[in-house]
PDB file of C-alpha atoms in Angstrom:
ATOM      1  CA  MET A 128      15.786  -3.252 -26.861  1.00 39.00           C
ATOM      2  CA  SER A 129      14.937  -6.876 -26.087  1.00 53.00           C
ATOM      3  CA  ARG A 130      13.866  -9.454 -28.597  1.00 64.00           C
ATOM      4  CA  SER A 131      11.444 -12.304 -28.110  1.00 69.00           C
ATOM      5  CA  PRO A 132      12.876 -15.827 -27.873  1.00 66.00           C
ATOM      6  CA  HIS A 133      10.986 -16.724 -31.055  1.00 77.00           C
ATOM      7  CA  CYS A 134      12.684 -13.905 -32.976  1.00 86.00           C
ATOM      8  CA  THR A 135      16.139 -14.856 -31.693  1.00 89.00           C
ATOM      9  CA  HIS A 136      15.466 -18.507 -32.472  1.00 91.00           C
ATOM     10  CA  ARG A 137      14.434 -17.628 -36.036  1.00 92.00           C
ATOM     11  CA  VAL A 138      17.713 -15.735 -36.458  1.00 92.00           C
ATOM     12  CA  ALA A 139      19.593 -18.807 -35.187  1.00 92.00           C
ATOM     13  CA  VAL A 140      17.799 -21.054 -37.676  1.00 91.00           C
ATOM     14  CA  GLN A 141      18.559 -18.642 -40.523  1.00 93.00           C
ATOM     15  CA  LEU A 142      22.231 -18.483 -39.532  1.00 91.00           C
ATOM     16  CA  TRP A 143      22.490 -22.264 -39.419  1.00 92.00           C
ATOM     17  CA  GLU A 144      20.634 -22.938 -42.650  1.00 91.00           C
ATOM     18  CA  HIS A 145      21.977 -20.157 -44.846  1.00 91.00           C
ATOM     19  CA  CYS A 146      25.520 -19.405 -43.757  1.00 89.00           C
ATOM     20  CA  GLY A 147      27.081 -22.827 -43.281  1.00 82.00           C
ATOM     21  CA  ASP A 148      30.445 -21.658 -41.944  1.00 89.00           C
ATOM     22  CA  TRP A 149      31.680 -22.684 -38.505  1.00 89.00           C
ATOM     23  CA  ALA A 150      31.411 -19.232 -36.896  1.00 92.00           C
ATOM     24  CA  SER A 151      27.814 -18.702 -38.051  1.00 92.00           C
ATOM     25  CA  ARG A 152      26.764 -22.133 -36.876  1.00 93.00           C
ATOM     26  CA  TYR A 153      28.488 -21.608 -33.548  1.00 94.00           C
ATOM     27  CA  ALA A 154      26.601 -18.318 -33.159  1.00 94.00           C
ATOM     28  CA  ALA A 155      23.388 -20.155 -34.038  1.00 94.00           C
ATOM     29  CA  THR A 156      23.937 -22.558 -31.122  1.00 95.00           C
ATOM     30  CA  LEU A 157      24.284 -19.586 -28.786  1.00 94.00           C
ATOM     31  CA  LEU A 158      21.132 -17.874 -30.081  1.00 94.00           C
ATOM     32  CA  ALA A 159      18.837 -20.878 -30.475  1.00 95.00           C
ATOM     33  CA  ASP A 160      16.200 -21.505 -27.831  1.00 95.00           C
ATOM     34  CA  PRO A 161      16.266 -25.191 -26.807  1.00 96.00           C
ATOM     35  CA  SER A 162      12.569 -25.097 -25.903  1.00 95.00           C
ATOM     36  CA  LEU A 163      11.748 -24.185 -29.513  1.00 95.00           C
ATOM     37  CA  LEU A 164      13.859 -26.887 -31.175  1.00 95.00           C
ATOM     38  CA  THR A 165      11.919 -29.563 -33.012  1.00 95.00           C
ATOM     39  CA  ARG A 166      13.131 -33.131 -33.506  1.00 96.00           C
ATOM     40  CA  ARG A 167      13.319 -32.495 -37.242  1.00 95.00           C
ATOM     41  CA  GLN A 168      15.433 -29.371 -36.712  1.00 95.00           C
ATOM     42  CA  MET A 169      17.752 -31.217 -34.357  1.00 96.00           C
ATOM     43  CA  ALA A 170      18.154 -34.119 -36.798  1.00 96.00           C
ATOM     44  CA  SER A 171      18.869 -31.702 -39.626  1.00 95.00           C
ATOM     45  CA  TRP A 172      21.443 -29.747 -37.621  1.00 96.00           C
ATOM     46  CA  VAL A 173      23.264 -32.817 -36.320  1.00 97.00           C
ATOM     47  CA  HIS A 174      23.629 -34.182 -39.849  1.00 96.00           C
ATOM     48  CA  ASP A 175      24.970 -30.817 -41.047  1.00 95.00           C
ATOM     49  CA  ILE A 176      27.906 -30.838 -38.611  1.00 95.00           C
ATOM     50  CA  ARG A 177      31.303 -31.021 -40.292  1.00 93.00           C
ATOM     51  CA  ASP A 178      33.490 -29.888 -37.410  1.00 90.00           C
ATOM     52  CA  GLU A 179      34.260 -31.617 -34.120  1.00 91.00           C
ATOM     53  CA  ARG A 180      34.082 -28.316 -32.205  1.00 90.00           C
ATOM     54  CA  LEU A 181      30.455 -27.899 -33.220  1.00 95.00           C
ATOM     55  CA  CYS A 182      29.615 -31.317 -31.756  1.00 95.00           C
ATOM     56  CA  LEU A 183      30.297 -29.963 -28.269  1.00 94.00           C
ATOM     57  CA  THR A 184      28.267 -26.767 -28.616  1.00 95.00           C
ATOM     58  CA  VAL A 185      25.393 -28.454 -30.435  1.00 97.00           C
ATOM     59  CA  GLY A 186      25.422 -31.231 -27.807  1.00 97.00           C
ATOM     60  CA  ARG A 187      25.191 -28.623 -25.037  1.00 97.00           C
ATOM     61  CA  LEU A 188      22.283 -26.856 -26.771  1.00 97.00           C
ATOM     62  CA  PHE A 189      20.419 -30.082 -27.558  1.00 98.00           C
ATOM     63  CA  SER A 190      20.832 -31.407 -24.002  1.00 97.00           C
ATOM     64  CA  ARG A 191      18.457 -28.637 -22.880  1.00 96.00           C
ATOM     65  CA  SER A 192      15.771 -29.659 -25.387  1.00 97.00           C
ATOM     66  CA  ARG A 193      12.724 -31.722 -24.479  1.00 96.00           C
ATOM     67  CA  HIS A 194      13.835 -34.237 -27.130  1.00 97.00           C
ATOM     68  CA  ALA A 195      17.289 -34.835 -25.637  1.00 97.00           C
ATOM     69  CA  TYR A 196      16.720 -38.220 -24.001  1.00 96.00           C
ATOM     70  CA  ALA A 197      14.833 -39.615 -26.993  1.00 96.00           C
ATOM     71  CA  LEU A 198      17.632 -38.731 -29.432  1.00 97.00           C
ATOM     72  CA  CYS A 199      20.666 -39.365 -27.249  1.00 96.00           C
ATOM     73  CA  SER A 200      20.801 -43.193 -27.494  1.00 96.00           C
ATOM     74  CA  PRO A 201      20.445 -43.507 -31.262  1.00 97.00           C
ATOM     75  CA  TRP A 202      22.944 -40.712 -31.837  1.00 97.00           C
ATOM     76  CA  CYS A 203      25.480 -42.246 -29.450  1.00 96.00           C
ATOM     77  CA  MET A 204      25.141 -45.515 -31.384  1.00 95.00           C
ATOM     78  CA  SER A 205      25.612 -43.746 -34.709  1.00 95.00           C
ATOM     79  CA  CYS A 206      28.987 -42.799 -36.168  1.00 93.00           C
ATOM     80  CA  GLY A 207      31.108 -39.765 -36.910  1.00 94.00           C
ATOM     81  CA  TYR A 208      29.953 -36.319 -35.868  1.00 96.00           C
ATOM     82  CA  VAL A 209      26.465 -37.585 -35.016  1.00 97.00           C
ATOM     83  CA  ARG A 210      27.966 -39.941 -32.415  1.00 97.00           C
ATOM     84  CA  LEU A 211      30.242 -37.220 -31.016  1.00 96.00           C
ATOM     85  CA  THR A 212      27.245 -34.899 -30.685  1.00 97.00           C
ATOM     86  CA  GLY A 213      25.264 -37.649 -28.943  1.00 98.00           C
ATOM     87  CA  LEU A 214      28.110 -38.215 -26.473  1.00 97.00           C
ATOM     88  CA  ALA A 215      28.442 -34.465 -25.846  1.00 97.00           C
ATOM     89  CA  MET A 216      24.700 -34.286 -25.292  1.00 97.00           C
ATOM     90  CA  LEU A 217      24.864 -37.209 -22.829  1.00 97.00           C
ATOM     91  CA  GLU A 218      27.712 -35.538 -20.939  1.00 97.00           C
ATOM     92  CA  HIS A 219      25.742 -32.294 -20.644  1.00 97.00           C
ATOM     93  CA  LEU A 220      22.583 -34.149 -19.600  1.00 97.00           C
ATOM     94  CA  ALA A 221      24.522 -35.844 -16.799  1.00 96.00           C
ATOM     95  CA  ARG A 222      26.037 -32.564 -15.638  1.00 94.00           C
ATOM     96  CA  GLY A 223      23.043 -30.302 -16.126  1.00 93.00           C
ATOM     97  CA  ASP A 224      19.861 -32.310 -15.578  1.00 92.00           C
ATOM     98  CA  ARG A 225      19.976 -32.591 -11.801  1.00 89.00           C
ATOM     99  CA  ASP A 226      16.213 -33.186 -11.671  1.00 92.00           C
ATOM    100  CA  SER A 227      16.577 -36.594 -13.331  1.00 92.00           C
ATOM    101  CA  CYS A 228      17.151 -39.673 -11.256  1.00 92.00           C
ATOM    102  CA  ASP A 229      20.603 -41.249 -11.592  1.00 93.00           C
ATOM    103  CA  CYS A 230      18.841 -44.401 -12.792  1.00 92.00           C
ATOM    104  CA  MET A 231      18.138 -42.548 -16.075  1.00 94.00           C
ATOM    105  CA  PHE A 232      21.837 -42.803 -16.885  1.00 96.00           C
ATOM    106  CA  VAL A 233      22.489 -46.447 -15.974  1.00 96.00           C
ATOM    107  CA  PRO A 234      21.252 -47.871 -19.335  1.00 95.00           C
ATOM    108  CA  TYR A 235      23.777 -45.682 -21.137  1.00 97.00           C
ATOM    109  CA  LEU A 236      26.617 -47.657 -19.547  1.00 96.00           C
ATOM    110  CA  SER A 237      25.896 -50.592 -21.882  1.00 95.00           C
ATOM    111  CA  ILE A 238      25.992 -48.221 -24.867  1.00 96.00           C
ATOM    112  CA  LEU A 239      29.328 -46.805 -23.676  1.00 94.00           C
ATOM    113  CA  ARG A 240      30.710 -50.333 -23.208  1.00 91.00           C
ATOM    114  CA  HIS A 241      29.634 -51.233 -26.737  1.00 91.00           C
ATOM    115  CA  LEU A 242      31.320 -48.115 -28.126  1.00 92.00           C
ATOM    116  CA  LEU A 243      34.576 -48.927 -26.326  1.00 88.00           C
ATOM    117  CA  GLU A 244      34.502 -52.533 -27.543  1.00 84.00           C
ATOM    118  CA  GLU A 245      33.802 -51.521 -31.139  1.00 84.00           C
ATOM    119  CA  ASP A 246      35.771 -48.277 -31.556  1.00 82.00           C
ATOM    120  CA  GLY A 247      37.798 -47.991 -28.342  1.00 77.00           C
ATOM    121  CA  ALA A 248      40.645 -45.684 -29.266  1.00 78.00           C
ATOM    122  CA  GLU A 249      38.408 -43.507 -31.431  1.00 83.00           C
ATOM    123  CA  VAL A 250      35.886 -42.750 -28.680  1.00 88.00           C
ATOM    124  CA  CYS A 251      37.862 -43.249 -25.462  1.00 87.00           C
ATOM    125  CA  ASP A 252      38.257 -39.578 -24.547  1.00 88.00           C
ATOM    126  CA  GLU A 253      34.598 -38.770 -25.254  1.00 92.00           C
ATOM    127  CA  VAL A 254      33.392 -41.802 -23.285  1.00 92.00           C
ATOM    128  CA  ALA A 255      35.704 -40.819 -20.423  1.00 90.00           C
ATOM    129  CA  ARG A 256      34.141 -37.325 -20.307  1.00 92.00           C
ATOM    130  CA  VAL A 257      30.698 -38.909 -20.088  1.00 94.00           C
ATOM    131  CA  LEU A 258      31.831 -41.284 -17.331  1.00 92.00           C
ATOM    132  CA  VAL A 259      33.321 -38.400 -15.328  1.00 91.00           C
ATOM    133  CA  ALA A 260      30.021 -36.519 -15.709  1.00 93.00           C
ATOM    134  CA  PHE A 261      28.144 -39.621 -14.508  1.00 94.00           C
ATOM    135  CA  ALA A 262      30.479 -40.016 -11.518  1.00 90.00           C
ATOM    136  CA  SER A 263      29.975 -36.367 -10.567  1.00 90.00           C
ATOM    137  CA  ARG A 264      26.251 -36.934 -10.027  1.00 93.00           C
ATOM    138  CA  GLY A 265      26.720 -38.780  -6.747  1.00 90.00           C
ATOM    139  CA  PRO A 266      28.105 -41.834  -4.986  1.00 91.00           C
ATOM    140  CA  GLY A 267      25.639 -44.381  -6.433  1.00 92.00           C
ATOM    141  CA  LEU A 268      26.424 -43.624 -10.051  1.00 93.00           C
ATOM    142  CA  ALA A 269      30.107 -43.089  -9.232  1.00 90.00           C
ATOM    143  CA  GLU A 270      30.235 -46.653  -7.866  1.00 90.00           C
ATOM    144  CA  ARG A 271      28.670 -47.968 -11.086  1.00 92.00           C
ATOM    145  CA  VAL A 272      31.263 -46.047 -13.110  1.00 89.00           C
ATOM    146  CA  ARG A 273      34.040 -47.514 -10.961  1.00 85.00           C
ATOM    147  CA  ARG A 274      32.707 -51.042 -11.595  1.00 87.00           C
ATOM    148  CA  PHE A 275      32.315 -50.254 -15.290  1.00 88.00           C
ATOM    149  CA  CYS A 276      35.973 -49.226 -15.533  1.00 83.00           C
ATOM    150  CA  THR A 277      37.161 -52.141 -13.393  1.00 79.00           C
ATOM    151  CA  ASP A 278      35.272 -54.628 -15.581  1.00 80.00           C
ATOM    152  CA  LEU A 279      37.178 -53.369 -18.628  1.00 75.00           C
ATOM    153  CA  ALA A 280      40.496 -54.315 -17.020  1.00 66.00           C
ATOM    154  CA  PRO A 281      41.866 -57.837 -17.605  1.00 61.00           C
ATOM    155  CA  PRO A 282      40.962 -60.468 -14.956  1.00 62.00           C
ATOM    156  CA  ASP A 283      44.481 -60.431 -13.485  1.00 61.00           C
ATOM    157  CA  GLY A 284      43.884 -56.858 -12.303  1.00 57.00           C
ATOM    158  CA  THR A 285      46.500 -55.254 -14.505  1.00 56.00           C
ATOM    159  CA  VAL A 286      45.674 -52.253 -16.619  1.00 52.00           C
ATOM    160  CA  SER A 287      47.412 -53.491 -19.742  1.00 52.00           C
ATOM    161  CA  HIS A 288      44.794 -52.709 -22.364  1.00 56.00           C
ATOM    162  CA  PRO A 289      45.386 -49.209 -23.787  1.00 63.00           C
ATOM    163  CA  ILE A 290      41.715 -48.315 -23.407  1.00 67.00           C
ATOM    164  CA  SER A 291      41.690 -49.401 -19.744  1.00 68.00           C
ATOM    165  CA  PHE A 292      44.862 -47.434 -19.130  1.00 68.00           C
ATOM    166  CA  ARG A 293      43.481 -44.309 -20.805  1.00 72.00           C
ATOM    167  CA  LEU A 294      40.178 -44.568 -18.923  1.00 73.00           C
ATOM    168  CA  ALA A 295      42.040 -45.050 -15.634  1.00 73.00           C
ATOM    169  CA  ALA A 296      44.006 -41.869 -16.309  1.00 76.00           C
ATOM    170  CA  LEU A 297      40.948 -39.828 -17.308  1.00 75.00           C
ATOM    171  CA  VAL A 298      38.258 -41.191 -14.998  1.00 79.00           C
ATOM    172  CA  GLY A 299      40.355 -42.270 -12.001  1.00 75.00           C
ATOM    173  CA  PRO A 300      40.608 -38.822 -10.350  1.00 77.00           C
ATOM    174  CA  ALA A 301      36.806 -38.464 -10.445  1.00 70.00           C
ATOM    175  CA  LEU A 302      36.467 -41.775  -8.596  1.00 72.00           C
ATOM    176  CA  GLU A 303      38.781 -41.061  -5.674  1.00 72.00           C
ATOM    177  CA  GLY A 304      37.120 -42.290  -2.514  1.00 60.00           C
ATOM    178  CA  VAL A 305      34.711 -44.616  -4.355  1.00 57.00           C
ATOM    179  CA  GLY A 306      36.559 -47.867  -3.757  1.00 51.00           C
ATOM    180  CA  LYS A 307      39.583 -49.316  -5.503  1.00 51.00           C
ATOM    181  CA  PHE A 308      40.089 -48.622  -9.194  1.00 45.00           C
TER     182      PHE A 308
END
């Protein structure tokens, strides 16, 4: 017996709104239909998150919504779980939205730079995942990621800053063959 997407989506909304525990909310992200998500629903869900694991699954779900690009920037610039969800959403957009031009992702590099300058150690791993996803899109964006990472290093070329070192370790393998890093 198959159910309509609307019925399944309603079940997901009920799970999210009325259960509140991690497992129910995780199940809701698996059942929800991204084409039926409203901006209000997405904003409500992202502000309900109280667990880092949910940021990843909610980010994956939201990246398939028609509202993803509009909400991604402000959420990435937010704080806490909202920011982590925005970064997860950006990572999944870069990996999954192959119909978008790479130029759609270039403006996000300034947001990522700002995050590293403001909260480096706190967001380094999440930013690195986004940068690896950007680099995987193709050589043009990979070259921009390489320059982004190189610009974070001190002028003498050493990788002495902990953030630069961590990014080099996480992003470096994705940039092999894209110039010196």
